[in-house]
Amino acid sequence: MKYIILFPFLISLYSAQNYYENGNKLYKEKKYDKAIELFTLAINTEDHVSDAYMLRGNCKAIINEEGAMSDLIISKELNPNNYLVYFYIGSEYLINGDVINAKENLEKSISINNKYALAVDFLSIAMMASDNLQEALKLSETAVRLDPNGEDFYLHRGVIKMKLGMLGDAIKDLEKDLGKGSDVNIYSNLAVCYYQMKDYDNTINFATKALVIEPKLLDVLLFRASSYDKTGQTKLACNDFQNAKGLGANLSDEKINKICE
């Protein structure tokens, strides 16, 4: 009888101790809604409370749910030496356009763990957003050195190099990340690089690849339209310019009519 009474208690205790662990598994599987539920249970049962707040906050940020930043701040207050929570806070600020607070938190993350390549990569993006391109390039190169397989690291370094006018090197970096999940961004930036190099055939090639994936990329559509125009492909240029105007491009009817006549 004693065993029967204790058994449900042991099951309950075992479950409570695994709320965080199972939530973390769901988090890694990108099942964020269910992960949030388990992290909440972990918090309520005092199971890995600081980390549960941190990952619940990041889940909320990913799915654009309210309360992300407040969870991250609580996690930081519970464990102010956790480099990951500063990274998540910094990345949330960066996504929302607050570059100053993004840099502050990303720098704090790196000061605690200077081998964390993802924070270095995000800081390079923040530097690029504030037009500090030379520092952005240094940081991006450090991120690649720390983790040559980092997600989108070559893409980000390629964009920085493009902004610095290092077009040949930018193309090499962009091509290294092809096939890894961000192809629409890579094709778009390759189109921009080739347009700046006045290689209009390659501009058309990569712009078309980007537009197959995402047909409403206005800037890419305009680069392709201009490239068609410059290579004498008037009908195709006309069609792209008309589509661009339909997407909201500031193009006068006079300009379009001149191309389409």
mmCIF file of C-alpha atoms in Angstrom:
data_model
loop_
_atom_site.group_PDB
_atom_site.id
_atom_site.type_symbol
_atom_site.label_atom_id
_atom_site.label_comp_id
_atom_site.label_asym_id
_atom_site.label_seq_id
_atom_site.Cartn_x
_atom_site.Cartn_y
_atom_site.Cartn_z
ATOM 1 C CA MET A 1 0.000 0.000 0.000
ATOM 2 C CA LYS A 2 2.854 2.336 0.858
ATOM 3 C CA TYR A 3 4.384 1.650 -2.549
ATOM 4 C CA ILE A 4 1.098 2.480 -4.282
ATOM 5 C CA ILE A 5 0.889 5.820 -2.444
ATOM 6 C CA LEU A 6 4.466 6.814 -3.262
ATOM 7 C CA PHE A 7 4.456 5.747 -6.886
ATOM 8 C CA PRO A 8 2.360 8.659 -8.258
ATOM 9 C CA PHE A 9 4.546 11.052 -6.282
ATOM 10 C CA LEU A 10 7.682 9.623 -7.857
ATOM 11 C CA ILE A 11 6.143 9.890 -11.320
ATOM 12 C CA SER A 12 5.207 13.522 -10.656
ATOM 13 C CA LEU A 13 8.687 14.316 -9.365
ATOM 14 C CA TYR A 14 10.307 12.679 -12.387
ATOM 15 C CA SER A 15 8.097 14.662 -14.761
ATOM 16 C CA ALA A 16 8.838 17.959 -13.030
ATOM 17 C CA GLN A 17 12.562 17.369 -13.238
ATOM 18 C CA ASN A 18 12.261 16.898 -16.992
ATOM 19 C CA TYR A 19 10.085 19.861 -17.970
ATOM 20 C CA TYR A 20 13.142 21.894 -18.902
ATOM 21 C CA GLU A 21 14.938 19.008 -20.602
ATOM 22 C CA ASN A 22 11.911 18.075 -22.706
ATOM 23 C CA GLY A 23 11.218 21.732 -23.472
ATOM 24 C CA ASN A 24 14.783 22.068 -24.688
ATOM 25 C CA LYS A 25 14.300 19.091 -27.012
ATOM 26 C CA LEU A 26 11.190 20.692 -28.491
ATOM 27 C CA TYR A 27 13.070 23.991 -28.806
ATOM 28 C CA LYS A 28 15.801 22.293 -30.837
ATOM 29 C CA GLU A 29 13.095 20.712 -33.004
ATOM 30 C CA LYS A 30 11.655 24.221 -33.587
ATOM 31 C CA LYS A 31 8.339 23.300 -31.930
ATOM 32 C CA TYR A 32 8.241 26.632 -30.171
ATOM 33 C CA ASP A 33 4.612 26.724 -28.970
ATOM 34 C CA LYS A 34 4.923 23.396 -27.174
ATOM 35 C CA ALA A 35 8.384 24.318 -25.884
ATOM 36 C CA ILE A 36 6.937 27.477 -24.303
ATOM 37 C CA GLU A 37 4.393 25.366 -22.410
ATOM 38 C CA LEU A 38 7.093 23.109 -20.978
ATOM 39 C CA PHE A 39 9.408 25.991 -20.105
ATOM 40 C CA THR A 40 6.498 27.588 -18.233
ATOM 41 C CA LEU A 41 6.021 24.359 -16.266
ATOM 42 C CA ALA A 42 9.765 24.271 -15.600
ATOM 43 C CA ILE A 43 9.625 27.821 -14.212
ATOM 44 C CA ASN A 44 6.614 26.992 -12.047
ATOM 45 C CA THR A 45 8.379 23.937 -10.605
ATOM 46 C CA GLU A 46 11.727 25.751 -10.226
ATOM 47 C CA ASP A 47 13.463 23.519 -12.776
ATOM 48 C CA HIS A 48 16.423 25.309 -14.451
ATOM 49 C CA VAL A 49 14.573 28.589 -13.911
ATOM 50 C CA SER A 50 17.074 31.007 -15.474
ATOM 51 C CA ASP A 51 17.596 28.918 -18.606
ATOM 52 C CA ALA A 52 13.856 28.226 -18.876
ATOM 53 C CA TYR A 53 13.123 31.967 -18.858
ATOM 54 C CA MET A 54 15.862 32.520 -21.433
ATOM 55 C CA LEU A 55 14.675 29.884 -23.889
ATOM 56 C CA ARG A 56 11.010 30.727 -23.350
ATOM 57 C CA GLY A 57 11.887 34.332 -24.174
ATOM 58 C CA ASN A 58 13.727 33.314 -27.307
ATOM 59 C CA CYS A 59 10.827 31.086 -28.390
ATOM 60 C CA LYS A 60 8.475 34.039 -27.955
ATOM 61 C CA ALA A 61 10.811 36.230 -29.989
ATOM 62 C CA ILE A 62 10.968 33.686 -32.811
ATOM 63 C CA ILE A 63 7.179 33.348 -33.087
ATOM 64 C CA ASN A 64 6.640 37.070 -32.408
ATOM 65 C CA GLU A 65 4.745 36.518 -29.162
ATOM 66 C CA GLU A 66 4.536 39.173 -26.457
ATOM 67 C CA GLY A 67 6.743 38.900 -23.402
ATOM 68 C CA ALA A 68 9.978 37.855 -25.090
ATOM 69 C CA MET A 69 12.148 40.667 -23.768
ATOM 70 C CA SER A 70 10.708 40.526 -20.240
ATOM 71 C CA ASP A 71 11.551 36.805 -20.039
ATOM 72 C CA LEU A 72 15.086 37.469 -21.257
ATOM 73 C CA ILE A 73 15.591 40.287 -18.752
ATOM 74 C CA ILE A 74 14.429 38.041 -15.879
ATOM 75 C CA SER A 75 16.863 35.364 -17.035
ATOM 76 C CA LYS A 76 19.690 37.919 -17.120
ATOM 77 C CA GLU A 77 18.867 39.075 -13.587
ATOM 78 C CA LEU A 78 18.877 35.476 -12.334
ATOM 79 C CA ASN A 79 22.178 34.674 -14.042
ATOM 80 C CA PRO A 80 24.102 37.800 -15.095
ATOM 81 C CA ASN A 81 27.106 35.752 -16.247
ATOM 82 C CA ASN A 82 25.305 33.828 -18.991
ATOM 83 C CA TYR A 83 26.699 34.910 -22.354
ATOM 84 C CA LEU A 84 23.754 33.350 -24.204
ATOM 85 C CA VAL A 85 21.114 35.549 -22.602
ATOM 86 C CA TYR A 86 23.011 38.696 -23.623
ATOM 87 C CA PHE A 87 23.185 37.303 -27.155
ATOM 88 C CA TYR A 88 19.433 36.689 -27.268
ATOM 89 C CA ILE A 89 18.715 40.150 -25.860
ATOM 90 C CA GLY A 90 21.110 41.732 -28.352
ATOM 91 C CA SER A 91 19.650 39.835 -31.295
ATOM 92 C CA GLU A 92 16.118 40.860 -30.275
ATOM 93 C CA TYR A 93 17.188 44.516 -30.149
ATOM 94 C CA LEU A 94 18.890 44.162 -33.530
ATOM 95 C CA ILE A 95 15.821 42.641 -35.179
ATOM 96 C CA ASN A 96 13.736 45.528 -33.841
ATOM 97 C CA GLY A 97 16.164 48.146 -35.165
ATOM 98 C CA ASP A 98 17.676 49.253 -31.842
ATOM 99 C CA VAL A 99 21.311 49.067 -32.926
ATOM 100 C CA ILE A 100 22.754 50.829 -29.855
ATOM 101 C CA ASN A 101 21.264 48.384 -27.350
ATOM 102 C CA ALA A 102 21.996 45.507 -29.715
ATOM 103 C CA LYS A 103 25.699 46.365 -29.781
ATOM 104 C CA GLU A 104 25.846 46.815 -26.006
ATOM 105 C CA ASN A 105 24.388 43.376 -25.294
ATOM 106 C CA LEU A 106 26.269 41.560 -28.046
ATOM 107 C CA GLU A 107 29.536 43.070 -26.819
ATOM 108 C CA LYS A 108 28.658 41.896 -23.297
ATOM 109 C CA SER A 109 28.037 38.385 -24.610
ATOM 110 C CA ILE A 110 31.420 38.373 -26.345
ATOM 111 C CA SER A 111 33.183 39.766 -23.254
ATOM 112 C CA ILE A 112 31.964 36.705 -21.325
ATOM 113 C CA ASN A 113 32.702 34.221 -24.125
ATOM 114 C CA ASN A 114 34.877 35.578 -26.919
ATOM 115 C CA LYS A 115 34.706 32.247 -28.761
ATOM 116 C CA TYR A 116 30.960 32.474 -29.372
ATOM 117 C CA ALA A 117 30.969 33.002 -33.124
ATOM 118 C CA LEU A 118 27.258 33.737 -33.492
ATOM 119 C CA ALA A 119 27.446 36.773 -31.206
ATOM 120 C CA VAL A 120 30.469 38.023 -33.165
ATOM 121 C CA ASP A 121 28.567 37.554 -36.432
ATOM 122 C CA PHE A 122 25.524 39.428 -35.118
ATOM 123 C CA LEU A 123 27.741 42.227 -33.834
ATOM 124 C CA SER A 124 29.200 42.529 -37.340
ATOM 125 C CA ILE A 125 25.639 42.989 -38.647
ATOM 126 C CA ALA A 126 24.992 45.667 -36.017
ATOM 127 C CA MET A 127 28.187 47.453 -37.069
ATOM 128 C CA MET A 128 27.128 47.247 -40.709
ATOM 129 C CA ALA A 129 23.726 48.690 -39.778
ATOM 130 C CA SER A 130 25.493 51.659 -38.174
ATOM 131 C CA ASP A 131 27.716 52.109 -41.286
ATOM 132 C CA ASN A 132 30.894 51.094 -39.463
ATOM 133 C CA LEU A 133 31.859 48.846 -42.350
ATOM 134 C CA GLN A 134 35.554 48.359 -41.587
ATOM 135 C CA GLU A 135 34.807 47.180 -38.046
ATOM 136 C CA ALA A 136 31.946 45.064 -39.395
ATOM 137 C CA LEU A 137 34.358 43.335 -41.778
ATOM 138 C CA LYS A 138 36.885 42.626 -39.008
ATOM 139 C CA LEU A 139 34.172 41.089 -36.842
ATOM 140 C CA SER A 140 32.750 39.081 -39.731
ATOM 141 C CA GLU A 141 36.185 37.678 -40.513
ATOM 142 C CA THR A 142 36.588 36.728 -36.848
ATOM 143 C CA ALA A 143 33.208 34.963 -36.881
ATOM 144 C CA VAL A 144 34.182 32.940 -39.960
ATOM 145 C CA ARG A 145 37.510 32.045 -38.378
ATOM 146 C CA LEU A 146 35.809 30.886 -35.168
ATOM 147 C CA ASP A 147 33.213 28.837 -37.053
ATOM 148 C CA PRO A 148 33.791 28.311 -40.792
ATOM 149 C CA ASN A 149 30.450 26.483 -40.982
ATOM 150 C CA GLY A 150 28.415 29.179 -39.231
ATOM 151 C CA GLU A 151 24.965 29.748 -40.707
ATOM 152 C CA ASP A 152 24.987 32.679 -43.161
ATOM 153 C CA PHE A 153 28.449 33.840 -42.012
ATOM 154 C CA TYR A 154 29.793 34.003 -45.573
ATOM 155 C CA LEU A 155 26.583 35.663 -46.736
ATOM 156 C CA HIS A 156 26.968 38.396 -44.132
ATOM 157 C CA ARG A 157 30.663 38.886 -44.893
ATOM 158 C CA GLY A 158 29.827 38.994 -48.594
ATOM 159 C CA VAL A 159 27.259 41.749 -48.083
ATOM 160 C CA ILE A 160 29.746 43.783 -46.038
ATOM 161 C CA LYS A 161 32.376 43.393 -48.764
ATOM 162 C CA MET A 162 29.813 44.412 -51.375
ATOM 163 C CA LYS A 163 29.079 47.595 -49.438
ATOM 164 C CA LEU A 164 32.827 48.267 -49.299
ATOM 165 C CA GLY A 165 33.100 47.857 -53.077
ATOM 166 C CA MET A 166 35.042 44.581 -52.835
ATOM 167 C CA LEU A 167 32.757 43.046 -55.431
ATOM 168 C CA GLY A 168 34.876 40.108 -56.588
ATOM 169 C CA ASP A 169 35.547 38.960 -53.026
ATOM 170 C CA ALA A 170 31.891 39.537 -52.156
ATOM 171 C CA ILE A 171 30.779 37.205 -54.943
ATOM 172 C CA LYS A 172 33.154 34.474 -53.734
ATOM 173 C CA ASP A 173 31.771 34.718 -50.199
ATOM 174 C CA LEU A 174 28.150 34.754 -51.322
ATOM 175 C CA GLU A 175 28.642 31.678 -53.488
ATOM 176 C CA LYS A 176 30.099 29.747 -50.526
ATOM 177 C CA ASP A 177 26.747 29.886 -48.725
ATOM 178 C CA LEU A 178 24.614 28.774 -51.687
ATOM 179 C CA GLY A 179 22.474 25.738 -50.925
ATOM 180 C CA LYS A 180 22.531 26.271 -47.166
ATOM 181 C CA GLY A 181 19.063 27.769 -46.757
ATOM 182 C CA SER A 182 19.329 31.486 -47.569
ATOM 183 C CA ASP A 183 19.482 31.237 -51.350
ATOM 184 C CA VAL A 184 16.981 34.035 -52.044
ATOM 185 C CA ASN A 185 19.172 36.520 -50.142
ATOM 186 C CA ILE A 186 22.306 35.211 -51.809
ATOM 187 C CA TYR A 187 20.841 35.383 -55.323
ATOM 188 C CA SER A 188 19.561 38.900 -54.630
ATOM 189 C CA ASN A 189 22.942 40.146 -53.444
ATOM 190 C CA LEU A 190 24.768 38.412 -56.294
ATOM 191 C CA ALA A 191 22.466 40.262 -58.686
ATOM 192 C CA VAL A 192 23.382 43.566 -57.013
ATOM 193 C CA CYS A 193 27.110 42.778 -57.197
ATOM 194 C CA TYR A 194 26.970 41.922 -60.875
ATOM 195 C CA TYR A 195 24.847 44.994 -61.628
ATOM 196 C CA GLN A 196 27.486 47.200 -60.009
ATOM 197 C CA MET A 197 30.090 45.433 -62.161
ATOM 198 C CA LYS A 198 27.902 46.158 -65.230
ATOM 199 C CA ASP A 199 27.649 42.423 -65.893
ATOM 200 C CA TYR A 200 23.998 42.569 -66.865
ATOM 201 C CA ASP A 201 23.678 38.979 -68.076
ATOM 202 C CA ASN A 202 24.665 37.649 -64.660
ATOM 203 C CA THR A 203 22.463 40.264 -63.011
ATOM 204 C CA ILE A 204 19.499 38.911 -64.963
ATOM 205 C CA ASN A 205 20.494 35.326 -64.184
ATOM 206 C CA PHE A 206 20.682 35.741 -60.407
ATOM 207 C CA ALA A 207 17.795 38.197 -60.162
ATOM 208 C CA THR A 208 15.609 35.669 -61.961
ATOM 209 C CA LYS A 209 16.650 32.922 -59.534
ATOM 210 C CA ALA A 210 15.742 35.153 -56.597
ATOM 211 C CA LEU A 211 12.398 36.125 -58.126
ATOM 212 C CA VAL A 212 11.462 32.490 -58.749
ATOM 213 C CA ILE A 213 11.675 31.988 -54.975
ATOM 214 C CA GLU A 214 10.136 35.340 -54.001
ATOM 215 C CA PRO A 215 8.374 37.119 -56.898
ATOM 216 C CA LYS A 216 7.694 40.362 -54.999
ATOM 217 C CA LEU A 217 11.280 41.454 -54.345
ATOM 218 C CA LEU A 218 10.891 44.986 -55.659
ATOM 219 C CA ASP A 219 14.560 46.034 -55.661
ATOM 220 C CA VAL A 220 15.615 42.817 -57.390
ATOM 221 C CA LEU A 221 12.868 43.252 -59.966
ATOM 222 C CA LEU A 222 14.105 46.769 -60.706
ATOM 223 C CA PHE A 223 17.707 45.585 -61.113
ATOM 224 C CA ARG A 224 16.529 42.965 -63.586
ATOM 225 C CA ALA A 225 14.328 45.462 -65.418
ATOM 226 C CA SER A 226 17.225 47.878 -65.781
ATOM 227 C CA SER A 227 19.512 45.055 -66.940
ATOM 228 C CA TYR A 228 16.992 44.002 -69.575
ATOM 229 C CA ASP A 229 16.788 47.621 -70.716
ATOM 230 C CA LYS A 230 20.569 48.001 -70.906
ATOM 231 C CA THR A 231 20.912 44.808 -72.957
ATOM 232 C CA GLY A 232 18.212 45.816 -75.434
ATOM 233 C CA GLN A 233 15.584 43.340 -74.215
ATOM 234 C CA THR A 234 12.869 45.974 -74.340
ATOM 235 C CA LYS A 235 9.764 43.798 -73.982
ATOM 236 C CA LEU A 236 11.131 42.041 -70.902
ATOM 237 C CA ALA A 237 12.247 45.367 -69.427
ATOM 238 C CA CYS A 238 8.796 46.819 -70.049
ATOM 239 C CA ASN A 239 7.105 43.883 -68.315
ATOM 240 C CA ASP A 240 9.390 44.111 -65.258
ATOM 241 C CA PHE A 241 8.976 47.879 -64.926
ATOM 242 C CA GLN A 242 5.196 47.547 -65.127
ATOM 243 C CA ASN A 243 5.224 44.810 -62.487
ATOM 244 C CA ALA A 244 7.505 46.929 -60.304
ATOM 245 C CA LYS A 245 5.099 49.857 -60.528
ATOM 246 C CA GLY A 246 2.296 47.509 -59.514
ATOM 247 C CA LEU A 247 4.327 46.587 -56.419
ATOM 248 C CA GLY A 248 4.686 50.248 -55.460
ATOM 249 C CA ALA A 249 7.816 51.411 -57.280
ATOM 250 C CA ASN A 250 7.995 55.169 -57.784
ATOM 251 C CA LEU A 251 8.008 55.064 -61.577
ATOM 252 C CA SER A 252 6.283 57.630 -63.756
ATOM 253 C CA ASP A 253 3.969 56.538 -66.542
ATOM 254 C CA GLU A 254 6.085 58.675 -68.860
ATOM 255 C CA LYS A 255 9.216 56.653 -68.077
ATOM 256 C CA ILE A 256 7.442 53.331 -68.492
ATOM 257 C CA ASN A 257 5.780 54.423 -71.726
ATOM 258 C CA LYS A 258 9.137 55.514 -73.117
ATOM 259 C CA ILE A 259 10.600 52.056 -72.421
ATOM 260 C CA CYS A 260 7.517 50.210 -73.629
ATOM 261 C CA GLU A 261 6.889 52.200 -76.824
#
